[in-house]
Every structure is written in C-alpha cells, then in structure tokens.
PDB file of N, CA and C in Angstrom:
ATOM      1  N   PRO A   1     -52.907-130.163-203.628  1.00 66.00           N
ATOM      2  CA  PRO A   1     -53.206-130.111-202.202  1.00 66.00           C
ATOM      3  C   PRO A   1     -53.815-131.408-201.668  1.00 66.00           C
ATOM      4  N   ALA A   2     -54.692-132.045-202.438  1.00 77.00           N
ATOM      5  CA  ALA A   2     -55.298-133.290-201.970  1.00 77.00           C
ATOM      6  C   ALA A   2     -54.249-134.389-201.852  1.00 77.00           C
ATOM      7  N   ALA A   3     -53.381-134.469-202.833  1.00 74.00           N
ATOM      8  CA  ALA A   3     -52.326-135.479-202.793  1.00 74.00           C
ATOM      9  C   ALA A   3     -51.389-135.222-201.614  1.00 74.00           C
ATOM     10  N   ALA A   4     -51.081-133.973-201.367  1.00 77.00           N
ATOM     11  CA  ALA A   4     -50.198-133.626-200.253  1.00 77.00           C
ATOM     12  C   ALA A   4     -50.843-133.972-198.919  1.00 77.00           C
ATOM     13  N   PHE A   5     -52.139-133.755-198.810  1.00 81.00           N
ATOM     14  CA  PHE A   5     -52.852-134.052-197.559  1.00 81.00           C
ATOM     15  C   PHE A   5     -52.767-135.537-197.232  1.00 81.00           C
ATOM     16  N   ILE A   6     -52.968-136.355-198.220  1.00 85.00           N
ATOM     17  CA  ILE A   6     -52.958-137.809-198.002  1.00 85.00           C
ATOM     18  C   ILE A   6     -51.538-138.328-197.829  1.00 85.00           C
ATOM     19  N   THR A   7     -50.646-137.909-198.706  1.00 86.00           N
ATOM     20  CA  THR A   7     -49.300-138.478-198.672  1.00 86.00           C
ATOM     21  C   THR A   7     -48.452-137.981-197.505  1.00 86.00           C
ATOM     22  N   SER A   8     -48.736-136.796-196.985  1.00 84.00           N
ATOM     23  CA  SER A   8     -47.947-136.337-195.834  1.00 84.00           C
ATOM     24  C   SER A   8     -48.171-137.253-194.641  1.00 84.00           C
ATOM     25  N   ALA A   9     -49.394-137.740-194.483  1.00 85.00           N
ATOM     26  CA  ALA A   9     -49.671-138.688-193.395  1.00 85.00           C
ATOM     27  C   ALA A   9     -48.947-140.013-193.635  1.00 85.00           C
ATOM     28  N   LEU A  10     -48.905-140.443-194.875  1.00 88.00           N
ATOM     29  CA  LEU A  10     -48.208-141.693-195.192  1.00 88.00           C
ATOM     30  C   LEU A  10     -46.706-141.571-194.964  1.00 88.00           C
ATOM     31  N   TRP A  11     -46.133-140.441-195.370  1.00 88.00           N
ATOM     32  CA  TRP A  11     -44.704-140.218-195.133  1.00 88.00           C
ATOM     33  C   TRP A  11     -44.418-140.160-193.632  1.00 88.00           C
ATOM     34  N   GLY A  12     -45.307-139.499-192.881  1.00 86.00           N
ATOM     35  CA  GLY A  12     -45.137-139.433-191.425  1.00 86.00           C
ATOM     36  C   GLY A  12     -45.205-140.803-190.777  1.00 86.00           C
ATOM     37  N   ALA A  13     -46.130-141.635-191.235  1.00 89.00           N
ATOM     38  CA  ALA A  13     -46.239-143.000-190.704  1.00 89.00           C
ATOM     39  C   ALA A  13     -44.978-143.803-191.028  1.00 89.00           C
ATOM     40  N   LEU A  14     -44.450-143.622-192.229  1.00 91.00           N
ATOM     41  CA  LEU A  14     -43.210-144.309-192.605  1.00 91.00           C
ATOM     42  C   LEU A  14     -42.044-143.850-191.730  1.00 91.00           C
ATOM     43  N   ALA A  15     -41.980-142.553-191.463  1.00 89.00           N
ATOM     44  CA  ALA A  15     -40.912-142.029-190.602  1.00 89.00           C
ATOM     45  C   ALA A  15     -41.044-142.577-189.183  1.00 89.00           C
ATOM     46  N   ASP A  16     -42.268-142.682-188.690  1.00 87.00           N
ATOM     47  CA  ASP A  16     -42.479-143.237-187.353  1.00 87.00           C
ATOM     48  C   ASP A  16     -42.113-144.721-187.303  1.00 87.00           C
ATOM     49  N   LYS A  17     -42.518-145.450-188.334  1.00 93.00           N
ATOM     50  CA  LYS A  17     -42.272-146.895-188.351  1.00 93.00           C
ATOM     51  C   LYS A  17     -40.794-147.227-188.465  1.00 93.00           C
ATOM     52  N   THR A  18     -40.087-146.485-189.325  1.00 93.00           N
ATOM     53  CA  THR A  18     -38.669-146.779-189.541  1.00 93.00           C
ATOM     54  C   THR A  18     -37.764-146.077-188.530  1.00 93.00           C
ATOM     55  N   GLY A  19     -38.264-145.005-187.916  1.00 89.00           N
ATOM     56  CA  GLY A  19     -37.444-144.228-186.994  1.00 89.00           C
ATOM     57  C   GLY A  19     -36.393-143.395-187.709  1.00 89.00           C
ATOM     58  N   ASN A  20     -36.548-143.232-189.003  1.00 90.00           N
ATOM     59  CA  ASN A  20     -35.567-142.515-189.811  1.00 90.00           C
ATOM     60  C   ASN A  20     -36.139-141.176-190.284  1.00 90.00           C
ATOM     61  N   LEU A  21     -36.528-140.335-189.363  1.00 88.00           N
ATOM     62  CA  LEU A  21     -37.137-139.053-189.693  1.00 88.00           C
ATOM     63  C   LEU A  21     -36.202-138.185-190.525  1.00 88.00           C
ATOM     64  N   LYS A  22     -34.961-138.086-190.103  1.00 89.00           N
ATOM     65  CA  LYS A  22     -34.008-137.232-190.827  1.00 89.00           C
ATOM     66  C   LYS A  22     -33.750-137.735-192.243  1.00 89.00           C
ATOM     67  N   GLY A  23     -33.621-139.029-192.402  1.00 92.00           N
ATOM     68  CA  GLY A  23     -33.373-139.594-193.721  1.00 92.00           C
ATOM     69  C   GLY A  23     -34.540-139.378-194.672  1.00 92.00           C
ATOM     70  N   ILE A  24     -35.745-139.579-194.179  1.00 91.00           N
ATOM     71  CA  ILE A  24     -36.927-139.381-195.012  1.00 91.00           C
ATOM     72  C   ILE A  24     -37.096-137.901-195.324  1.00 91.00           C
ATOM     73  N   LEU A  25     -36.870-137.053-194.352  1.00 90.00           N
ATOM     74  CA  LEU A  25     -36.972-135.613-194.571  1.00 90.00           C
ATOM     75  C   LEU A  25     -35.977-135.154-195.631  1.00 90.00           C
ATOM     76  N   LEU A  26     -34.752-135.546-195.491  1.00 91.00           N
ATOM     77  CA  LEU A  26     -33.717-135.162-196.453  1.00 91.00           C
ATOM     78  C   LEU A  26     -33.985-135.761-197.830  1.00 91.00           C
ATOM     79  N   GLY A  27     -34.336-137.036-197.868  1.00 92.00           N
ATOM     80  CA  GLY A  27     -34.575-137.709-199.137  1.00 92.00           C
ATOM     81  C   GLY A  27     -35.733-137.115-199.912  1.00 92.00           C
ATOM     82  N   THR A  28     -36.848-136.858-199.233  1.00 90.00           N
ATOM     83  CA  THR A  28     -38.002-136.294-199.935  1.00 90.00           C
ATOM     84  C   THR A  28     -37.728-134.868-200.391  1.00 90.00           C
ATOM     85  N   PHE A  29     -37.034-134.097-199.568  1.00 90.00           N
ATOM     86  CA  PHE A  29     -36.718-132.716-199.944  1.00 90.00           C
ATOM     87  C   PHE A  29     -35.801-132.668-201.165  1.00 90.00           C
ATOM     88  N   VAL A  30     -34.758-133.474-201.146  1.00 93.00           N
ATOM     89  CA  VAL A  30     -33.802-133.495-202.265  1.00 93.00           C
ATOM     90  C   VAL A  30     -34.479-134.011-203.534  1.00 93.00           C
ATOM     91  N   CYS A  31     -35.250-135.076-203.420  1.00 93.00           N
ATOM     92  CA  CYS A  31     -35.925-135.627-204.604  1.00 93.00           C
ATOM     93  C   CYS A  31     -36.951-134.649-205.171  1.00 93.00           C
ATOM     94  N   ALA A  32     -37.699-133.971-204.309  1.00 91.00           N
ATOM     95  CA  ALA A  32     -38.667-132.977-204.785  1.00 91.00           C
ATOM     96  C   ALA A  32     -37.951-131.853-205.523  1.00 91.00           C
ATOM     97  N   THR A  33     -36.821-131.435-205.010  1.00 93.00           N
ATOM     98  CA  THR A  33     -36.048-130.377-205.663  1.00 93.00           C
ATOM     99  C   THR A  33     -35.536-130.836-207.026  1.00 93.00           C
ATOM    100  N   LEU A  34     -35.025-132.053-207.095  1.00 94.00           N
ATOM    101  CA  LEU A  34     -34.523-132.578-208.371  1.00 94.00           C
ATOM    102  C   LEU A  34     -35.645-132.730-209.396  1.00 94.00           C
ATOM    103  N   VAL A  35     -36.807-133.194-208.944  1.00 94.00           N
ATOM    104  CA  VAL A  35     -37.942-133.343-209.860  1.00 94.00           C
ATOM    105  C   VAL A  35     -38.371-131.979-210.390  1.00 94.00           C
ATOM    106  N   ARG A  36     -38.395-130.975-209.528  1.00 93.00           N
ATOM    107  CA  ARG A  36     -38.779-129.632-209.967  1.00 93.00           C
ATOM    108  C   ARG A  36     -37.801-129.064-210.986  1.00 93.00           C
ATOM    109  N   MET A  37     -36.560-129.473-210.905  1.00 94.00           N
ATOM    110  CA  MET A  37     -35.565-128.978-211.858  1.00 94.00           C
ATOM    111  C   MET A  37     -35.811-129.521-213.264  1.00 94.00           C
ATOM    112  N   LEU A  38     -36.623-130.557-213.386  1.00 93.00           N
ATOM    113  CA  LEU A  38     -36.965-131.105-214.697  1.00 93.00           C
ATOM    114  C   LEU A  38     -38.016-130.262-215.423  1.00 93.00           C
ATOM    115  N   GLN A  39     -38.740-129.465-214.685  1.00 91.00           N
ATOM    116  CA  GLN A  39     -39.864-128.735-215.253  1.00 91.00           C
ATOM    117  C   GLN A  39     -39.496-127.845-216.442  1.00 91.00           C
ATOM    118  N   PRO A  40     -38.434-127.080-216.385  1.00 91.00           N
ATOM    119  CA  PRO A  40     -38.119-126.230-217.540  1.00 91.00           C
ATOM    120  C   PRO A  40     -37.674-127.008-218.783  1.00 91.00           C
ATOM    121  N   LEU A  41     -37.409-128.286-218.617  1.00 93.00           N
ATOM    122  CA  LEU A  41     -36.877-129.077-219.726  1.00 93.00           C
ATOM    123  C   LEU A  41     -37.956-129.641-220.642  1.00 93.00           C
ATOM    124  N   THR A  42     -39.218-129.445-220.299  1.00 91.00           N
ATOM    125  CA  THR A  42     -40.294-129.995-221.118  1.00 91.00           C
ATOM    126  C   THR A  42     -41.354-128.943-221.417  1.00 91.00           C
ATOM    127  N   ALA A  43     -41.949-129.081-222.582  1.00 89.00           N
ATOM    128  CA  ALA A  43     -43.034-128.172-222.970  1.00 89.00           C
ATOM    129  C   ALA A  43     -44.376-128.903-222.976  1.00 89.00           C
ATOM    130  N   SER A  44     -44.352-130.195-222.751  1.00 93.00           N
ATOM    131  CA  SER A  44     -45.574-131.000-222.768  1.00 93.00           C
ATOM    132  C   SER A  44     -46.397-130.741-221.503  1.00 93.00           C
ATOM    133  N   PHE A  45     -47.668-130.411-221.706  1.00 94.00           N
ATOM    134  CA  PHE A  45     -48.539-130.113-220.568  1.00 94.00           C
ATOM    135  C   PHE A  45     -48.714-131.334-219.678  1.00 94.00           C
ATOM    136  N   SER A  46     -48.884-132.506-220.259  1.00 94.00           N
ATOM    137  CA  SER A  46     -49.096-133.708-219.451  1.00 94.00           C
ATOM    138  C   SER A  46     -47.855-134.055-218.629  1.00 94.00           C
ATOM    139  N   ILE A  47     -46.692-133.860-219.192  1.00 94.00           N
ATOM    140  CA  ILE A  47     -45.463-134.118-218.430  1.00 94.00           C
ATOM    141  C   ILE A  47     -45.299-133.067-217.336  1.00 94.00           C
ATOM    142  N   GLN A  48     -45.648-131.823-217.636  1.00 93.00           N
ATOM    143  CA  GLN A  48     -45.611-130.763-216.624  1.00 93.00           C
ATOM    144  C   GLN A  48     -46.513-131.129-215.439  1.00 93.00           C
ATOM    145  N   MET A  49     -47.709-131.614-215.739  1.00 92.00           N
ATOM    146  CA  MET A  49     -48.656-132.000-214.679  1.00 92.00           C
ATOM    147  C   MET A  49     -48.100-133.160-213.852  1.00 92.00           C
ATOM    148  N   ALA A  50     -47.476-134.111-214.513  1.00 93.00           N
ATOM    149  CA  ALA A  50     -46.882-135.239-213.800  1.00 93.00           C
ATOM    150  C   ALA A  50     -45.752-134.767-212.887  1.00 93.00           C
ATOM    151  N   ILE A  51     -44.940-133.850-213.375  1.00 92.00           N
ATOM    152  CA  ILE A  51     -43.840-133.310-212.568  1.00 92.00           C
ATOM    153  C   ILE A  51     -44.386-132.590-211.340  1.00 92.00           C
ATOM    154  N   VAL A  52     -45.423-131.793-211.521  1.00 90.00           N
ATOM    155  CA  VAL A  52     -46.020-131.077-210.397  1.00 90.00           C
ATOM    156  C   VAL A  52     -46.607-132.055-209.386  1.00 90.00           C
ATOM    157  N   ALA A  53     -47.286-133.102-209.870  1.00 89.00           N
ATOM    158  CA  ALA A  53     -47.891-134.088-208.971  1.00 89.00           C
ATOM    159  C   ALA A  53     -46.837-134.845-208.170  1.00 89.00           C
ATOM    160  N   VAL A  54     -45.787-135.297-208.844  1.00 91.00           N
ATOM    161  CA  VAL A  54     -44.715-136.027-208.156  1.00 91.00           C
ATOM    162  C   VAL A  54     -44.010-135.109-207.158  1.00 91.00           C
ATOM    163  N   SER A  55     -43.788-133.887-207.554  1.00 89.00           N
ATOM    164  CA  SER A  55     -43.151-132.920-206.665  1.00 89.00           C
ATOM    165  C   SER A  55     -44.011-132.668-205.424  1.00 89.00           C
ATOM    166  N   ALA A  56     -45.312-132.574-205.605  1.00 88.00           N
ATOM    167  CA  ALA A  56     -46.211-132.350-204.463  1.00 88.00           C
ATOM    168  C   ALA A  56     -46.178-133.530-203.503  1.00 88.00           C
ATOM    169  N   VAL A  57     -46.160-134.734-204.046  1.00 89.00           N
ATOM    170  CA  VAL A  57     -46.116-135.931-203.200  1.00 89.00           C
ATOM    171  C   VAL A  57     -44.806-135.997-202.428  1.00 89.00           C
ATOM    172  N   LEU A  58     -43.717-135.641-203.084  1.00 89.00           N
ATOM    173  CA  LEU A  58     -42.409-135.688-202.423  1.00 89.00           C
ATOM    174  C   LEU A  58     -42.205-134.540-201.443  1.00 89.00           C
ATOM    175  N   ASN A  59     -42.805-133.398-201.716  1.00 87.00           N
ATOM    176  CA  ASN A  59     -42.618-132.231-200.861  1.00 87.00           C
ATOM    177  C   ASN A  59     -43.617-132.195-199.686  1.00 87.00           C
ATOM    178  N   ALA A  60     -44.651-132.995-199.759  1.00 86.00           N
ATOM    179  CA  ALA A  60     -45.710-132.973-198.742  1.00 86.00           C
ATOM    180  C   ALA A  60     -45.209-133.173-197.306  1.00 86.00           C
ATOM    181  N   PRO A  61     -44.267-134.068-197.056  1.00 86.00           N
ATOM    182  CA  PRO A  61     -43.900-134.314-195.669  1.00 86.00           C
ATOM    183  C   PRO A  61     -42.888-133.339-195.088  1.00 86.00           C
ATOM    184  N   VAL A  62     -42.360-132.433-195.874  1.00 86.00           N
ATOM    185  CA  VAL A  62     -41.255-131.604-195.392  1.00 86.00           C
ATOM    186  C   VAL A  62     -41.663-130.782-194.169  1.00 86.00           C
ATOM    187  N   ARG A  63     -42.714-129.992-194.266  1.00 85.00           N
ATOM    188  CA  ARG A  63     -43.106-129.145-193.134  1.00 85.00           C
ATOM    189  C   ARG A  63     -43.549-129.970-191.912  1.00 85.00           C
ATOM    190  N   PRO A  64     -44.427-130.975-192.071  1.00 85.00           N
ATOM    191  CA  PRO A  64     -44.799-131.755-190.891  1.00 85.00           C
ATOM    192  C   PRO A  64     -43.620-132.472-190.229  1.00 85.00           C
ATOM    193  N   LEU A  65     -42.702-132.998-191.029  1.00 86.00           N
ATOM    194  CA  LEU A  65     -41.547-133.679-190.447  1.00 86.00           C
ATOM    195  C   LEU A  65     -40.598-132.701-189.770  1.00 86.00           C
ATOM    196  N   LEU A  66     -40.461-131.503-190.325  1.00 85.00           N
ATOM    197  CA  LEU A  66     -39.658-130.480-189.649  1.00 85.00           C
ATOM    198  C   LEU A  66     -40.278-130.100-188.312  1.00 85.00           C
ATOM    199  N   ASP A  67     -41.602-129.926-188.301  1.00 84.00           N
ATOM    200  CA  ASP A  67     -42.288-129.618-187.043  1.00 84.00           C
ATOM    201  C   ASP A  67     -42.084-130.731-186.023  1.00 84.00           C
ATOM    202  N   SER A  68     -42.201-131.969-186.467  1.00 83.00           N
ATOM    203  CA  SER A  68     -41.997-133.108-185.574  1.00 83.00           C
ATOM    204  C   SER A  68     -40.572-133.136-185.039  1.00 83.00           C
ATOM    205  N   SER A  69     -39.621-132.802-185.887  1.00 83.00           N
ATOM    206  CA  SER A  69     -38.218-132.774-185.474  1.00 83.00           C
ATOM    207  C   SER A  69     -37.984-131.701-184.412  1.00 83.00           C
ATOM    208  N   VAL A  70     -38.568-130.525-184.616  1.00 81.00           N
ATOM    209  CA  VAL A  70     -38.427-129.434-183.640  1.00 81.00           C
ATOM    210  C   VAL A  70     -39.040-129.836-182.307  1.00 81.00           C
ATOM    211  N   ILE A  71     -40.228-130.408-182.343  1.00 82.00           N
ATOM    212  CA  ILE A  71     -40.885-130.840-181.100  1.00 82.00           C
ATOM    213  C   ILE A  71     -40.034-131.883-180.381  1.00 82.00           C
ATOM    214  N   GLY A  72     -39.441-132.793-181.164  1.00 81.00           N
ATOM    215  CA  GLY A  72     -38.594-133.826-180.568  1.00 81.00           C
ATOM    216  C   GLY A  72     -37.343-133.271-179.903  1.00 81.00           C
ATOM    217  N   LEU A  73     -36.844-132.147-180.390  1.00 81.00           N
ATOM    218  CA  LEU A  73     -35.626-131.556-179.826  1.00 81.00           C
ATOM    219  C   LEU A  73     -35.888-130.714-178.582  1.00 81.00           C
ATOM    220  N   LEU A  74     -37.120-130.252-178.421  1.00 80.00           N
ATOM    221  CA  LEU A  74     -37.425-129.364-177.307  1.00 80.00           C
ATOM    222  C   LEU A  74     -37.584-130.124-175.999  1.00 80.00           C
ATOM    223  N   GLU A  75     -36.985-129.597-174.944  1.00 80.00           N
ATOM    224  CA  GLU A  75     -37.189-130.176-173.626  1.00 80.00           C
ATOM    225  C   GLU A  75     -38.557-129.776-173.090  1.00 80.00           C
ATOM    226  N   ASN A  76     -38.921-128.508-173.278  1.00 77.00           N
ATOM    227  CA  ASN A  76     -40.217-127.996-172.840  1.00 77.00           C
ATOM    228  C   ASN A  76     -41.085-127.820-174.085  1.00 77.00           C
ATOM    229  N   LYS A  77     -42.054-128.705-174.265  1.00 75.00           N
ATOM    230  CA  LYS A  77     -42.878-128.696-175.477  1.00 75.00           C
ATOM    231  C   LYS A  77     -43.690-127.411-175.606  1.00 75.00           C
ATOM    232  N   ALA A  78     -43.886-126.676-174.512  1.00 74.00           N
ATOM    233  CA  ALA A  78     -44.622-125.420-174.554  1.00 74.00           C
ATOM    234  C   ALA A  78     -43.846-124.343-175.317  1.00 74.00           C
ATOM    235  N   GLU A  79     -42.562-124.558-175.536  1.00 73.00           N
ATOM    236  CA  GLU A  79     -41.717-123.604-176.251  1.00 73.00           C
ATOM    237  C   GLU A  79     -41.815-123.763-177.771  1.00 73.00           C
ATOM    238  N   TYR A  80     -42.630-124.692-178.239  1.00 73.00           N
ATOM    239  CA  TYR A  80     -42.711-124.971-179.668  1.00 73.00           C
ATOM    240  C   TYR A  80     -43.048-123.731-180.489  1.00 73.00           C
ATOM    241  N   GLY A  81     -44.012-122.958-180.069  1.00 74.00           N
ATOM    242  CA  GLY A  81     -44.422-121.762-180.815  1.00 74.00           C
ATOM    243  C   GLY A  81     -43.295-120.761-180.958  1.00 74.00           C
ATOM    244  N   LYS A  82     -42.460-120.634-179.951  1.00 71.00           N
ATOM    245  CA  LYS A  82     -41.325-119.698-180.016  1.00 71.00           C
ATOM    246  C   LYS A  82     -40.257-120.179-180.986  1.00 71.00           C
ATOM    247  N   GLN A  83     -40.089-121.488-181.076  1.00 62.00           N
ATOM    248  CA  GLN A  83     -39.044-122.054-181.932  1.00 62.00           C
ATOM    249  C   GLN A  83     -39.455-122.124-183.383  1.00 62.00           C
ATOM    250  N   ARG A  84     -40.729-122.219-183.612  1.00 60.00           N
ATOM    251  CA  ARG A  84     -41.234-122.380-184.960  1.00 60.00           C
ATOM    252  C   ARG A  84     -41.035-121.094-185.703  1.00 60.00           C
TER     253      ARG A  84
END
C-alpha cells in the first residue's frame, strides 16, 4: 500500500507530462498482469515478495488513471459519480 500510494502519483505525473494517459494505463495494467503470472512459477519467498512489490507498483496507477479518463470524457463533471 505504501508503494502504491507513492508510485500512483508518479505514474499520474508521467501521464500528465507525456499526455499519454491511455498508453500508460494499458502498459501498466498489462505489465502488472504479466508479472503476477510469474508468481505460481516460484517457491522462493524473497522472489514472491519481489513479484508482489513490482506488481503493486505497476498496478498502482490503474484506478486513478481510469478515474481521470472518465472525468476527461464527461461533458458535465457533476455526472462523475453516476458514471463511476
């Protein structure tokens, strides 16, 4: 959770700076999914912890970036709660 809190802001700043929200959203989601698929392949606790940490860092921006995308698509920002 701590890593996700910090890195989600960094991913959001990168998306704002590059203007590539969709690319970052898709890339982090796909990479987090691929990293998680490695988990059953190892029995080492330290490698398991590394996989979980990397997955958390990659998955951190998904929800905030999706929310930002929804807000960006809405004409009336007051409708955000209904769309979410």
